[in-house]
PDB file of C-alpha atoms in Angstrom:
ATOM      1  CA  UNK R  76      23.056  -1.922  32.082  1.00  0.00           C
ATOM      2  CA  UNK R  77      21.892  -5.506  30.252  1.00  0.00           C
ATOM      3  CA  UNK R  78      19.383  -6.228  28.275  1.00  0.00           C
ATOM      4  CA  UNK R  79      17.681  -8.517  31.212  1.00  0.00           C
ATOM      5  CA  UNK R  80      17.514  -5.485  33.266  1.00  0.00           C
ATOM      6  CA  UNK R  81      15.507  -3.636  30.586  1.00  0.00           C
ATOM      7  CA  UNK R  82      13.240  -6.129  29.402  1.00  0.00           C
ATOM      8  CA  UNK R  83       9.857  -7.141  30.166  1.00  0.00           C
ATOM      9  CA  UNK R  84       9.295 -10.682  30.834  1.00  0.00           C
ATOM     10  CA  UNK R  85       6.066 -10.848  30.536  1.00  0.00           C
ATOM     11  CA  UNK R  86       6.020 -12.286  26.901  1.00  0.00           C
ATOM     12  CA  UNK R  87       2.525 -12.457  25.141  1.00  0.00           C
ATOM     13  CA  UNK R  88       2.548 -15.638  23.072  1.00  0.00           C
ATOM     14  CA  UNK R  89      -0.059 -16.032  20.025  1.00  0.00           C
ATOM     15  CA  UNK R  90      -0.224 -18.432  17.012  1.00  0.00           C
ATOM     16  CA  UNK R  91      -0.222 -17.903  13.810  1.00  0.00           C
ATOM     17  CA  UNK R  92      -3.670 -18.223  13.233  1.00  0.00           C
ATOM     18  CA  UNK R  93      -5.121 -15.854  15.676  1.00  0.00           C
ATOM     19  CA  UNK R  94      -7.097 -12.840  13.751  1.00  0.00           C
ATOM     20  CA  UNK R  95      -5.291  -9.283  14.004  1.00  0.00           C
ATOM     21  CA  UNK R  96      -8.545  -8.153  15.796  1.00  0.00           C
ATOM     22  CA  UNK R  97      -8.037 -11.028  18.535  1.00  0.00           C
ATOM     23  CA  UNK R  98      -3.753 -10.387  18.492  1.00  0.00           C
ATOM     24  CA  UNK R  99      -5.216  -6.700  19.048  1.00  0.00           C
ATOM     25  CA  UNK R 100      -7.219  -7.086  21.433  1.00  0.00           C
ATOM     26  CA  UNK R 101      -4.664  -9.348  23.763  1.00  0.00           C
ATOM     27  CA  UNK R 102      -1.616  -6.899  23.100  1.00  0.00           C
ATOM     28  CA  UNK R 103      -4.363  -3.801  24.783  1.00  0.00           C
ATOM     29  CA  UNK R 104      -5.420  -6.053  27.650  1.00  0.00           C
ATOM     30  CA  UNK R 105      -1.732  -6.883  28.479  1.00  0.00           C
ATOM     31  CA  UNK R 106      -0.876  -3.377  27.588  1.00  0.00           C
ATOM     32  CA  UNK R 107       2.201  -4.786  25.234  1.00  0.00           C
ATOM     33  CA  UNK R 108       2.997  -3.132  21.411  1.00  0.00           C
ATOM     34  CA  UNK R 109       4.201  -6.515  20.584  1.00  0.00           C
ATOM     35  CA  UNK R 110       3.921 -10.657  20.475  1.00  0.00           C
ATOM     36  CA  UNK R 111       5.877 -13.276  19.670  1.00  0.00           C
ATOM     37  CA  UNK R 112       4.169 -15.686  16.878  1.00  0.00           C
ATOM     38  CA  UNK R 113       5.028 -19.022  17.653  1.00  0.00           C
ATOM     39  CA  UNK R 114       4.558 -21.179  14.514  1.00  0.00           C
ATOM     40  CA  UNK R 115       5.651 -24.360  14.266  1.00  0.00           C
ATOM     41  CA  UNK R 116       5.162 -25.372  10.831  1.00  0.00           C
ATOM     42  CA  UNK R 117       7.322 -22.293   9.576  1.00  0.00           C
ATOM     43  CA  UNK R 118       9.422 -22.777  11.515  1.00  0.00           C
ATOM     44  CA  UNK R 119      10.145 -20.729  14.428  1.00  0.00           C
ATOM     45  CA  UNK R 120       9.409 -17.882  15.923  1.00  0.00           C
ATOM     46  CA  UNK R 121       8.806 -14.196  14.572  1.00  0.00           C
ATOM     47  CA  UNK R 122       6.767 -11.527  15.877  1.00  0.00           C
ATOM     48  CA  UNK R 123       3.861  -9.179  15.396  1.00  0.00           C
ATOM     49  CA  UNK R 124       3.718  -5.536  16.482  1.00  0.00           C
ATOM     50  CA  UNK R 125       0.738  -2.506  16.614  1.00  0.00           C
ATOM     51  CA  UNK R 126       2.723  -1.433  13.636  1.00  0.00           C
ATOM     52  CA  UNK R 127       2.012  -4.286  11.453  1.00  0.00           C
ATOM     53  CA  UNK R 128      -2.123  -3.817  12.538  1.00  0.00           C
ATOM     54  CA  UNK R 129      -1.883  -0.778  12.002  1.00  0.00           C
ATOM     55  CA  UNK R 130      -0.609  -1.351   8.497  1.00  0.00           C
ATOM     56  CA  UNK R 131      -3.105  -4.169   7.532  1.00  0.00           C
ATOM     57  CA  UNK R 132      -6.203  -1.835   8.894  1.00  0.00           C
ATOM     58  CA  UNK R 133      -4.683   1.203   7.000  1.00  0.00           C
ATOM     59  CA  UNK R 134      -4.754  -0.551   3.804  1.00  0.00           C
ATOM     60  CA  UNK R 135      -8.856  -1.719   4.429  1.00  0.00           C
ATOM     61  CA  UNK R 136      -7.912  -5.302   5.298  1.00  0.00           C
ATOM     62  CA  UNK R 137     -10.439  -7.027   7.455  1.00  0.00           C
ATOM     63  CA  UNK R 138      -9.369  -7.347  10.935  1.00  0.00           C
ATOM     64  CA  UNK R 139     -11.359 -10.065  11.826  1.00  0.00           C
ATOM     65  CA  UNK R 140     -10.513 -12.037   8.905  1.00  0.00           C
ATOM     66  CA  UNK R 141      -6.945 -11.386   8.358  1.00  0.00           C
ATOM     67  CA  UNK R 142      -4.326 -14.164   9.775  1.00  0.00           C
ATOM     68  CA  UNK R 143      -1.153 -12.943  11.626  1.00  0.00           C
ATOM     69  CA  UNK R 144       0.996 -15.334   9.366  1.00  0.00           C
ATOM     70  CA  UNK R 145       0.589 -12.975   6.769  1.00  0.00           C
ATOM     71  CA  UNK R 146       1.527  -9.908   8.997  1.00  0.00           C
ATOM     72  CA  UNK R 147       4.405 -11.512  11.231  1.00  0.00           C
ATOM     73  CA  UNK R 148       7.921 -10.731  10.598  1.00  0.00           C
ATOM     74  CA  UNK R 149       9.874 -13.877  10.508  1.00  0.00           C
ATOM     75  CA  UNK R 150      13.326 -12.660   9.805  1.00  0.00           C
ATOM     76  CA  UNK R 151      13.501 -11.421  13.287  1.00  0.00           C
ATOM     77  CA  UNK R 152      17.062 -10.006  15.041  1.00  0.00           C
ATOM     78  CA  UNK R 153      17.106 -11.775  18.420  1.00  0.00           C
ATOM     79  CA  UNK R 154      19.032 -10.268  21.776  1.00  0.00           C
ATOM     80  CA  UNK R 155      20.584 -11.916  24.318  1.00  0.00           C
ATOM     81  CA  UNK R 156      19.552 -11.175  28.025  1.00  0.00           C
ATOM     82  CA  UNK R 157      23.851 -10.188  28.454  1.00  0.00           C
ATOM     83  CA  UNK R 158      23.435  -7.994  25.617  1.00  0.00           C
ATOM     84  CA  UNK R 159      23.850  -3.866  26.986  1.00  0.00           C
ATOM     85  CA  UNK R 160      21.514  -1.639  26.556  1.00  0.00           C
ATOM     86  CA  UNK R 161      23.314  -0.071  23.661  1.00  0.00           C
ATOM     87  CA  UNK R 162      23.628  -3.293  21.563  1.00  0.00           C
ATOM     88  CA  UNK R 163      20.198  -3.769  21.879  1.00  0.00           C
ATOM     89  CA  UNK R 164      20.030   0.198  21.047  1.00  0.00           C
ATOM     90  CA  UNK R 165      22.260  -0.216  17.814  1.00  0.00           C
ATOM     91  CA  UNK R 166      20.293  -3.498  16.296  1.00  0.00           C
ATOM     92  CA  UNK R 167      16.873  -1.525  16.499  1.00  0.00           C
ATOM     93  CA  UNK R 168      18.291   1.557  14.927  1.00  0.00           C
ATOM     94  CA  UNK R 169      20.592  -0.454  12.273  1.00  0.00           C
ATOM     95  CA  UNK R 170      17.134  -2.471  11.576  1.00  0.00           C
ATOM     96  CA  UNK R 171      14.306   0.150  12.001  1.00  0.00           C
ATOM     97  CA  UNK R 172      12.224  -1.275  14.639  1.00  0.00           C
ATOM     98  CA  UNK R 173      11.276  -1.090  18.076  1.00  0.00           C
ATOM     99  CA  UNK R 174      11.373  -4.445  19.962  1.00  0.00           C
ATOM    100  CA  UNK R 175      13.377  -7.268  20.551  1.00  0.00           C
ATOM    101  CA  UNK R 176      12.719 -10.463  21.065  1.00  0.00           C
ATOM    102  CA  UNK R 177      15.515 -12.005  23.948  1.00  0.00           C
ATOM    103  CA  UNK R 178      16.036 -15.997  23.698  1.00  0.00           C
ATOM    104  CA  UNK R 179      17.715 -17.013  26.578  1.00  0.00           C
ATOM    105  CA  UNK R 180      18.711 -20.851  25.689  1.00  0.00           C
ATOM    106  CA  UNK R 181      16.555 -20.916  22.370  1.00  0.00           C
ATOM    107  CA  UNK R 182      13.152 -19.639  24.208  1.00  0.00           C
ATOM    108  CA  UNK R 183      11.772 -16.001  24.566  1.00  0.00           C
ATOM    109  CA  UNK R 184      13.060 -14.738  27.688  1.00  0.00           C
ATOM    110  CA  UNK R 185      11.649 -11.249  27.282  1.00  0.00           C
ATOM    111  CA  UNK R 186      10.691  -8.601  24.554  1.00  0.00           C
ATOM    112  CA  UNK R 187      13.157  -5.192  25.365  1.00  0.00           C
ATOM    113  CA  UNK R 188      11.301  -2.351  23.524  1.00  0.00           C
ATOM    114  CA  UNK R 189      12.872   1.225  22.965  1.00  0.00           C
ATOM    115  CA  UNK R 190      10.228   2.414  25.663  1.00  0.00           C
ATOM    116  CA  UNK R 191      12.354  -0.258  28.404  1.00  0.00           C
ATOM    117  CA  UNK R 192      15.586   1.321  27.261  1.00  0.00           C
ATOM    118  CA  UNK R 193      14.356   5.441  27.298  1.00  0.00           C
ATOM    119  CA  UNK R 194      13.062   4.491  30.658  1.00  0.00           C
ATOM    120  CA  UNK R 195      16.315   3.093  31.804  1.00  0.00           C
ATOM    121  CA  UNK R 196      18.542   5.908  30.460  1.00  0.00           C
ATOM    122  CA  UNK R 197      16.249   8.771  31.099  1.00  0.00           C
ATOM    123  CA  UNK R 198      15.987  10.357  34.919  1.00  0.00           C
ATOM    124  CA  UNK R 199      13.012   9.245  36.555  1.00  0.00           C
ATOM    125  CA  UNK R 200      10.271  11.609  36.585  1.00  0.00           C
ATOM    126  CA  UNK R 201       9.755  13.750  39.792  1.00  0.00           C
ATOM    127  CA  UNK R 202       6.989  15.806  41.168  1.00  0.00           C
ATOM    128  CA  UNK R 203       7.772  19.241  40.777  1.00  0.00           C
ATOM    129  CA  UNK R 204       5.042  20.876  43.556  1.00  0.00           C
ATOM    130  CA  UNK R 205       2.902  23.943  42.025  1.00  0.00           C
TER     131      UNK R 205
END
């Protein structure tokens, strides 16, 4: 199985200037643990995750005044769409994290997460009557 067939396209796109409480509060309502930062005068993109919140409230920064520049990762590993399942497996593992960006043609495509590739490997779930 590919990469496309794991991912989710639906790609939440913030800038760089957005607070972590407002990157927060659009990763809940679209129900995502990451977004792509897309920052222009860096350079490209990189991306923010619940981990790096989670990391800036932990250590008493201000949600609501804190910029996700400072929290993005820019030094991102990117997949393609025809990579398998257990490419995309190996870079998370080899690099320690838990999404992927996918650039199909230079733009995000998709994000694949480890939760899109569990769910593809594992058997679905069935009812089991009481």
């Amino acid at each position: 199985m590919l990469v496309r067939d794991a991912m989710s396209t639906v790609v939440l796109t913030i800038g760089p200037t957005h607070t972590l409480r407002q990157a927060a509060a659009l990763m809940a309502a679209r129900r995502v643990g990451a977004a792509v930062v897309l920052d222009p005068d860096a350079g490209g993109i990189g991306i923010l995750t619940e981990r790096d919140i989670l990391d800036s409230v932990g250590l008493g920064q201000n949600p609501d005044s804190e910029r996700t520049h400072a929290h993005t990762t820019n030094d991102v590993v990117f997949a393609a769409p025809t990579w398998t399942l257990e490419e995309a497996a190996h870079a998370m593992a080899h690099g320690g994290f838990r999404h992927l960006i996918v650039l199909d043609r230079g733009e995000p495509a998709g994000i694949v997460s480890v939760r899109d590739i569990i769910r593809c490997w594992a058997p679905a779930r069935q009812h089991v009557p009481a």
